[in-house]
Coordinates of C-alpha atoms and ligand atoms in Angstrom, one line a residue:
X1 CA 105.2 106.7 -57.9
X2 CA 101.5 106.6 -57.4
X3 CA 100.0 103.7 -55.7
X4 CA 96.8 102.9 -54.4
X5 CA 95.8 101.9 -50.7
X6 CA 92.7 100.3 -49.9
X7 CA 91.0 102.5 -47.0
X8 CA 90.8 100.4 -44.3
X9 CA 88.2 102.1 -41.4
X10 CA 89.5 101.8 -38.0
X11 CA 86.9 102.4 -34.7
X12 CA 89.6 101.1 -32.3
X13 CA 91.2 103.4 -29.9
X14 CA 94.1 103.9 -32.2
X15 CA 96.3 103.6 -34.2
X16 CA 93.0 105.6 -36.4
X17 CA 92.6 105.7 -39.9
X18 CA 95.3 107.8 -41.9
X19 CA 94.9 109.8 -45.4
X20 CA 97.3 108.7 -48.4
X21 CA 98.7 111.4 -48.1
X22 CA 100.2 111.1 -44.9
X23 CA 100.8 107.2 -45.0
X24 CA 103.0 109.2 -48.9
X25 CA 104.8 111.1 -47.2
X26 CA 107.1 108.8 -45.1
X27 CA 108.3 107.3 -48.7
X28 CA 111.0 109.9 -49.1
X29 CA 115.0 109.8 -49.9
X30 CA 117.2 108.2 -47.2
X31 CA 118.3 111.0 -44.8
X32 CA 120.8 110.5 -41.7
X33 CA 119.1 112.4 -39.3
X34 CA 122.2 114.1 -37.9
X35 CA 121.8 116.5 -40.6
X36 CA 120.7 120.1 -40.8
X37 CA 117.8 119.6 -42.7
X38 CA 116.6 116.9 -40.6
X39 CA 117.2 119.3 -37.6
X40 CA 115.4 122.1 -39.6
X41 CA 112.1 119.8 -40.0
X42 CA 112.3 118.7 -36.4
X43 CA 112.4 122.3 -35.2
X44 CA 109.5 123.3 -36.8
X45 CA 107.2 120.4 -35.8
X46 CA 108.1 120.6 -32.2
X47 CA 106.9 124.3 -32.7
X48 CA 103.4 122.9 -34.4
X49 CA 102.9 120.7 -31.5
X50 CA 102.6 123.5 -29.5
X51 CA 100.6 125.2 -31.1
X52 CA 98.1 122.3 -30.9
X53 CA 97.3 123.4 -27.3
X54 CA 97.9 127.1 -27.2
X55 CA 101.2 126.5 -25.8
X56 CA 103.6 129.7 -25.5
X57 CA 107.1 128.6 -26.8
X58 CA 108.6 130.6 -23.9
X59 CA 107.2 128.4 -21.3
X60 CA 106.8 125.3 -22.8
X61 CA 108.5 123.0 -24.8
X62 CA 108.0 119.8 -26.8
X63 CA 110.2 116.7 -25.7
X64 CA 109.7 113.9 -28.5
X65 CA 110.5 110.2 -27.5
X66 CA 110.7 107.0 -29.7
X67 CA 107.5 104.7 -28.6
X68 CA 104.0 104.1 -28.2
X69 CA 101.9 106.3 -26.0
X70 CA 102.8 104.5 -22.6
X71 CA 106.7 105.7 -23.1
X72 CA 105.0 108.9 -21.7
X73 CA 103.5 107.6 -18.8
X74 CA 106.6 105.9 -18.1
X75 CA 108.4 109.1 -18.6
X76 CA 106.9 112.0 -16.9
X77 CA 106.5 109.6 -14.1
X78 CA 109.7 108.4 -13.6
X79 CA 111.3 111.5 -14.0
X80 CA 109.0 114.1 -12.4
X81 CA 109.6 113.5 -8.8
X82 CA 111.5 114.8 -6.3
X83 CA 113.1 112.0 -3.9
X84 CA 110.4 111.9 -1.3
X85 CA 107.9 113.4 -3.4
X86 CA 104.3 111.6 -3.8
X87 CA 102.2 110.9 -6.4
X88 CA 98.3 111.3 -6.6
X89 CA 96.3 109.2 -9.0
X90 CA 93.2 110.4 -10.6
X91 CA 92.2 106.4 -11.1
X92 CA 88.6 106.3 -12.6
X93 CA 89.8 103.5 -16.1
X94 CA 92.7 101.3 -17.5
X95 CA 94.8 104.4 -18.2
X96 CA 95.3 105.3 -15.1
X97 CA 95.5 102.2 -13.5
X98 CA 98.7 101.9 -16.0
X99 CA 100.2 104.6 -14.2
X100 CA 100.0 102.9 -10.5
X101 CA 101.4 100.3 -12.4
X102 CA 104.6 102.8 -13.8
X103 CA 104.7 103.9 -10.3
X104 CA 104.7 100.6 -8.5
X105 CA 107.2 99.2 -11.2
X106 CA 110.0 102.0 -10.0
X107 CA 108.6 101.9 -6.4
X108 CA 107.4 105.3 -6.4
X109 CA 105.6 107.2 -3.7
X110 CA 101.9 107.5 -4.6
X111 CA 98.4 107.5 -4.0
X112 CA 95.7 105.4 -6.2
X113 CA 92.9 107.6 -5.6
X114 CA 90.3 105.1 -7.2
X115 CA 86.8 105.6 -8.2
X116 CA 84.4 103.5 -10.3
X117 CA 85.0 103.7 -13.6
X118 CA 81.7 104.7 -15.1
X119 CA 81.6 107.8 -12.6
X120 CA 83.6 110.9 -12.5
X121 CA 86.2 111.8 -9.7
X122 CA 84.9 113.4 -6.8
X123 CA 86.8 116.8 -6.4
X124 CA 86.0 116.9 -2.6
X125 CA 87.7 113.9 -2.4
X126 CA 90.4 114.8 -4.3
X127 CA 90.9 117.9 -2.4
X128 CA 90.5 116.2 1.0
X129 CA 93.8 114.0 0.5
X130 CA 96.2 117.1 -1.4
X131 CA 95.2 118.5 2.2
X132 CA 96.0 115.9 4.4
X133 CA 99.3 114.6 2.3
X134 CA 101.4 117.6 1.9
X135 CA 104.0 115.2 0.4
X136 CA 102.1 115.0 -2.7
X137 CA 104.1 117.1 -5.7
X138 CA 102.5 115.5 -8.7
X139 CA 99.0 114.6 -9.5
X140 CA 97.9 112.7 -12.1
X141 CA 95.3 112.4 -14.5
X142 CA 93.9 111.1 -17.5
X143 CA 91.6 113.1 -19.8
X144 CA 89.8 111.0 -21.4
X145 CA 89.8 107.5 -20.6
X146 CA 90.0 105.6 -23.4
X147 CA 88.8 102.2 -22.2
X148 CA 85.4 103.6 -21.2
X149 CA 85.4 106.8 -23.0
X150 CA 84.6 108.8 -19.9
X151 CA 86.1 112.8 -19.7
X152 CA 87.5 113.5 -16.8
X153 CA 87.6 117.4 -15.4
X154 CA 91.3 118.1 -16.1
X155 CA 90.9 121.6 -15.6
X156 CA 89.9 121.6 -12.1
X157 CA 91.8 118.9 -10.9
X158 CA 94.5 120.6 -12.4
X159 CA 93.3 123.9 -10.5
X160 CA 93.2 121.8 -7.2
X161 CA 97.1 120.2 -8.2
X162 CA 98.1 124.0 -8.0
X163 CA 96.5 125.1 -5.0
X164 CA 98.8 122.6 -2.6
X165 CA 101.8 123.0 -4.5
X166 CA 101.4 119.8 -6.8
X167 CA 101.7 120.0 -10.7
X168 CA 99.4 119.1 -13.0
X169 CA 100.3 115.6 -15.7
X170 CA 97.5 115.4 -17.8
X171 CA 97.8 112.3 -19.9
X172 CA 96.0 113.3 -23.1
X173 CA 96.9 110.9 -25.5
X174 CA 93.3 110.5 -26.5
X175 CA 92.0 113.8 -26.7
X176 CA 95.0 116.1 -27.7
X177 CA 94.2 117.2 -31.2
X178 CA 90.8 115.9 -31.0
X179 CA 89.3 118.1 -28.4
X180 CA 90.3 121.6 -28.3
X181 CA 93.3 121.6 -25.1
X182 CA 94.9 125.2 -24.2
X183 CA 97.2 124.1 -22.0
X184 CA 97.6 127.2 -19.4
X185 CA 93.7 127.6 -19.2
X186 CA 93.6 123.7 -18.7
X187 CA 95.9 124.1 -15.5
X188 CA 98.0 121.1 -17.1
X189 CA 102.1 121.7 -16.5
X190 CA 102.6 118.5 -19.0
X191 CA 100.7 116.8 -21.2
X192 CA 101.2 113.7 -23.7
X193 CA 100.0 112.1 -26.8
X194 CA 101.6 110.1 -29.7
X195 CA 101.7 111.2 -33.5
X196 CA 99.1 107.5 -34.3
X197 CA 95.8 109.3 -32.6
X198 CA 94.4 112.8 -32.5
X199 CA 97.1 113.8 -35.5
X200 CA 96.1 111.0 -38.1
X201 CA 99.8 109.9 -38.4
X202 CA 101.5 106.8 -38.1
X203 CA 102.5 105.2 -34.4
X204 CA 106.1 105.3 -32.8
X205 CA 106.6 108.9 -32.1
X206 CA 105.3 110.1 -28.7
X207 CA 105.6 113.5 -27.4
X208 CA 105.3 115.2 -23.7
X209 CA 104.5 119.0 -24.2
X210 CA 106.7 120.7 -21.1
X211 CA 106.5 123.4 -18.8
X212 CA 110.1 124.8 -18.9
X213 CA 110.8 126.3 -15.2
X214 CA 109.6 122.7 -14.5
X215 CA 111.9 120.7 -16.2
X216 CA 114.8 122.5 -15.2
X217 CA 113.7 121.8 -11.8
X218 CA 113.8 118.3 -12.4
X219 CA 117.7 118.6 -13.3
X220 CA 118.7 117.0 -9.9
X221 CA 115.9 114.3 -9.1
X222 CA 116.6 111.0 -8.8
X223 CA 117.0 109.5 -12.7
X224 CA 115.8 106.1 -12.5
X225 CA 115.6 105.5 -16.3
X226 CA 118.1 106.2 -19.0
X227 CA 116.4 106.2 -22.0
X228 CA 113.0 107.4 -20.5
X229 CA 114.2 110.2 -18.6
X230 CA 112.9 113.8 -19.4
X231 CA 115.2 116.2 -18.3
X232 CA 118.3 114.2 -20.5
X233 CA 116.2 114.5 -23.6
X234 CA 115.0 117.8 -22.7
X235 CA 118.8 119.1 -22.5
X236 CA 119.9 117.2 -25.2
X237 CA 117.0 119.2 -27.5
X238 CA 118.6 122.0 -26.5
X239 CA 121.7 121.6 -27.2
X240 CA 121.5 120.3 -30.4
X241 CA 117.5 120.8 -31.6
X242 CA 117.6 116.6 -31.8
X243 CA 116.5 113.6 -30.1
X244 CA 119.1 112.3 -28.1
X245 CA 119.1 108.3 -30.1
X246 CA 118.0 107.7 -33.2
X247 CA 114.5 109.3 -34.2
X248 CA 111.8 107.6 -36.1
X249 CA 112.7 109.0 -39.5
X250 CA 110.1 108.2 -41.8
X251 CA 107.0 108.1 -39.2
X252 CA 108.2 111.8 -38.3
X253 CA 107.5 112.9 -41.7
X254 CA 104.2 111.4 -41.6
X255 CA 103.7 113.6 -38.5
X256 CA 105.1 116.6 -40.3
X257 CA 102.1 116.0 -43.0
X258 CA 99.9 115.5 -40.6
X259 CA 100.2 118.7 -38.7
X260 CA 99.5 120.4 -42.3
X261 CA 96.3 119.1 -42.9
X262 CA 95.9 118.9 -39.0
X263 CA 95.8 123.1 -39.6
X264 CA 94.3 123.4 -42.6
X265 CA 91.1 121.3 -40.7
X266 CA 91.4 123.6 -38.2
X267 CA 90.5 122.6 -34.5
X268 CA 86.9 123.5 -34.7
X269 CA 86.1 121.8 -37.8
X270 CA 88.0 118.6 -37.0
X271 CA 85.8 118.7 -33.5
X272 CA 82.7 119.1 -35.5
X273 CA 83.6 116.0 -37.7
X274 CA 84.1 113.8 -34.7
X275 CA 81.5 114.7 -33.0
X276 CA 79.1 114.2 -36.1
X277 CA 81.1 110.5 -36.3
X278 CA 80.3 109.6 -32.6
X279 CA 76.1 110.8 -33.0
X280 CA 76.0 108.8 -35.7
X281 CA 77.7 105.8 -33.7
X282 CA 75.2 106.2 -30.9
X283 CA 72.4 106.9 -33.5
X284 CA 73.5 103.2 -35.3
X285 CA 73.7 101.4 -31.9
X286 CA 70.4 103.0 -31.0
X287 CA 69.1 101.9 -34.0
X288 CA 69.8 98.4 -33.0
X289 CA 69.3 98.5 -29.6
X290 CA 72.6 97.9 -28.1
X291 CA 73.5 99.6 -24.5
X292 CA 76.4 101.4 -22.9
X293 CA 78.3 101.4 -20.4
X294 CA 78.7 105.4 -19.7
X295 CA 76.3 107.7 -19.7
X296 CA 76.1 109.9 -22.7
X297 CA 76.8 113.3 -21.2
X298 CA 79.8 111.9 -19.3
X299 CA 81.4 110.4 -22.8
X300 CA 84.4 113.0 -24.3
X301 CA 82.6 112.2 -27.9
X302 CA 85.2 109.8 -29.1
X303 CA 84.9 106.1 -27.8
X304 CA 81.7 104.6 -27.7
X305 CA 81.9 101.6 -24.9
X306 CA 79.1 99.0 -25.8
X307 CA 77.6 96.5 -23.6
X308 CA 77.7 92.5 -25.3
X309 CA 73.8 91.7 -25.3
X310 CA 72.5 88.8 -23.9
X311 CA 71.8 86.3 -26.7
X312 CA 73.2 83.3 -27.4
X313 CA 74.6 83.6 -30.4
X314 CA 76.4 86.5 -29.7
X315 CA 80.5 86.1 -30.2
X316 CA 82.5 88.8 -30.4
X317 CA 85.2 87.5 -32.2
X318 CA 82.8 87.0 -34.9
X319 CA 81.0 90.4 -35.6
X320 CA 84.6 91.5 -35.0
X321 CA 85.7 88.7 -38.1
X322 CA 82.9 89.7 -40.7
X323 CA 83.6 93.5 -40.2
X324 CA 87.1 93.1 -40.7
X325 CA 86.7 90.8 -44.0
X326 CA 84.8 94.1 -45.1
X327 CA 87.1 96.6 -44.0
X328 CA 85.8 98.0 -40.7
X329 CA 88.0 97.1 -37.6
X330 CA 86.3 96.8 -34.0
X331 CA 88.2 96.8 -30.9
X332 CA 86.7 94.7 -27.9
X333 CA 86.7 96.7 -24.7
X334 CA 88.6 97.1 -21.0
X335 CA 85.9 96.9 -18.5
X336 CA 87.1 93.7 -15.8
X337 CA 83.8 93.8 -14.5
X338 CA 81.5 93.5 -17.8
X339 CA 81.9 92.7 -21.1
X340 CA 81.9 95.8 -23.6
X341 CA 83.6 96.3 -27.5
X342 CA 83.9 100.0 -28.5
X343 CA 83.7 102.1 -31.2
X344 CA 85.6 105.1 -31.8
X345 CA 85.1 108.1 -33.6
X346 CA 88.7 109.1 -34.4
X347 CA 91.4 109.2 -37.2
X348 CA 90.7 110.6 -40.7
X349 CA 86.7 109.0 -40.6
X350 CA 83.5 110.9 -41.1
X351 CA 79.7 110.4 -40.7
X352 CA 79.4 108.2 -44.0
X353 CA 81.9 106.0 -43.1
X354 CA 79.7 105.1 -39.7
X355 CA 76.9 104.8 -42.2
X356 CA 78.6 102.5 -44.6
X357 CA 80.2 100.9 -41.3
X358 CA 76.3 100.1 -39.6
X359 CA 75.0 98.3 -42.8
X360 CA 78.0 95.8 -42.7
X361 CA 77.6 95.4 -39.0
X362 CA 73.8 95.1 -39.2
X363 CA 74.4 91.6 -42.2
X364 CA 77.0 90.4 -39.2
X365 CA 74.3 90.6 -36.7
X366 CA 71.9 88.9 -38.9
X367 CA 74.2 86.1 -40.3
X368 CA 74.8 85.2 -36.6
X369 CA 71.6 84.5 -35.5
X370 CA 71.7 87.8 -33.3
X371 CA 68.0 89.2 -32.5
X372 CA 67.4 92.6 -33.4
X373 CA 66.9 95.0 -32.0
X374 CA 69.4 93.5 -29.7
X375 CA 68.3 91.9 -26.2
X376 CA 69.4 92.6 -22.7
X377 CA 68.0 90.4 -19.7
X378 CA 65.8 92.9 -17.6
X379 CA 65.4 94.4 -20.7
X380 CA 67.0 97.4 -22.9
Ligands
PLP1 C1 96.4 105.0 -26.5 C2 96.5 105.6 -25.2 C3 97.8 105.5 -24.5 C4 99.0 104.8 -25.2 O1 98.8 103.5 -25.4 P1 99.9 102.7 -26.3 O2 99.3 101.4 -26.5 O3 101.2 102.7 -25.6 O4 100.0 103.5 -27.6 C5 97.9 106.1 -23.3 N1 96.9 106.7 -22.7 C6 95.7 106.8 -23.3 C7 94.6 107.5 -22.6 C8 95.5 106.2 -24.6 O5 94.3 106.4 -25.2

């Protein structure tokens, strides 16, 4: 059965633009997956995520869950704390401002450590209140914050986590497989992502890559979820290699095809690929005139966050309308205080794409009304 697909480009945050091959490969013959094989297959891609970040299979583990990337949040939150343990926030965007919300949903212990989100956390600071709040035993962080496309310096707040006894929950759902991640050098004890983002695959598979000695800690803390509790899938994986409910058949074949090519890339060239897509973002918004929120440097080279300009005519919705009719999907942004869309330079995309992408967004601008090179009260 061949068919064709019409290649859609996606520059949202995820779900990203998939090959054929990979959307293929979940068409394949019924299978209950109870069975060997299946158990086979799922052995060997819970290895491959490992090896994503350097991970040594002695002391850690993938744990797979059913959901969209927030069933991680949820999960190594919930399930990583000791009774009157507290959490520290790294809070500097929407993702992490998700996880005071986990927290404050199961009335958890913690600490939003906030900062603006167009500047990086201050380590000093962060250091100053691991020091004065010897309760803390998890901090939290995200690594690149998807909403403004800001990286945030895992490594050392990681480093800082480990130096009062805290460990390190790196939430890298948009960044692991897209920038290079070795999770002992990183200082991260657990990290997360879902199959729909760095790995090209399809969404509704999310997996937490585990420190071991960790999770068997964890045996006796307070389980306040059932389905999203680590340590019970953890245990169930090994005893019996599966998830502990029904897994997401079909969309963990697509993962499995996605790994293949994910190697066959290899993590340097896929780097070099998205970094060439996100120049040639920032080359077509230059080009135009737009403005953005983060400064350059500060951006992990994957989401562009773009300022609305100031002219009349401008409406989202509309660019946003025309692109789609033409195959290009952009994603408006999640900045409370000022109005941004963003652009995004991951999923199975390259530099032509952006190219073919700017000349469709350019004949939006114009047949709006839009002035270019765009304008910006007080001036670009
Ligand atoms: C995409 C993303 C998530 C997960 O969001 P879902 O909508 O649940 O898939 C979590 N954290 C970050 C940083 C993300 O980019």
């Amino acid at each position: 059965m061949k068919k064709t697909i019409k290649r859609n480009i996606l520059l949202n945050p995820g779900p990203a633009t998939t090959t054929d091959s990979v959307k293929m490969a979940q068409v394949i013959p019924d299978i209950c997956p109870r069975e060997k094989d299946f158990a086979d297959l799922m052995k060997k891609l819970r290895q491959d995520l490992l090896k994503v970040v350097h991970a040594d299979n002695k002391k850690y583990t993938s744990v797979l869950f059913c959901g969209s990337g927030t069933i991680n949040i949820d999960i190594c939150l919930n399930s990583l704390i000791p009774q009157n343990g507290k959490i520290l926030i790294i809070n500097n965007g929407a993702y992490s401002s998700r996880a005071c919300e986990v927290c404050e949903y199961y009335g958890l212990n913690y600490i939003n450590l906030k900062f603006s989100i167009d500047e990086l956390p201050n380590l000093a600071l962060i250091e100053k209140t691991l020091k004065e709040n010897s309760k803390i035993k998890l901090v939290y962080s995200t690594h690149n914050e998807t909403g403004t496309g800001i990286l945030n310096p895992i490594r050392e707040i990681g480093a800082l986590a480990h130096k009062y006894g805290a460990i390190s929950v790196v939430d890298t759902t948009s960044t692991l497989a897209m920038l290079p991640i070795d999770i002992k050098k990183d200082n991260i004890d657990f990290c997360m992502a879902s199959a729909q983002k760095g790995l090209q695959a399809m969404a509704g598979l999310s997996f937490i890559i585990s420190n071991k000695e960790i999770i068997e800690k964890s045996k006796n803390y307070p389980k306040r979820s059932y389905y999203c509790n680590l340590y019970l899938q953890y245990e169930y994986f090994e005893e019996t290699g599966q998830m502990h409910f029904t897994p997401p058949v079909q969309t963990i074949y697509a993962l499995i095809q996605a790994l293949k090519e994910y190697f066959k890339e290899g993590e340097e060239h896929k780097l070099q690929r998205h970094l060439k897509t996100f120049e040639s973002i920032h080359k077509g918004l230059e080009e135009l005139g737009f403005k953005k929120a983060i400064k350059k440097e500060w951006q992990a080279g994957l989401v562009v966050s773009v300022i609305y300009p100031d002219d009349e005519n401008w409406n989202f919705e509309k660019i946003h309308d025309y692109c789609y009719k033409h195959g290009f999907t952009i994603y408006p942004g999640k900045i409370s205080s000022l109005n941004t869309f963003r652009l995004c330079s991951l999923g199975a995309i390259e530099e032509k794409d952006i190219k073919n992408f700017f000349k469709v967004f350019k004949e939006a601008l114009i047949s709006n009304n839009i002035s270019i090179p765009v304008i910006y009260k007080g001036g670009n």
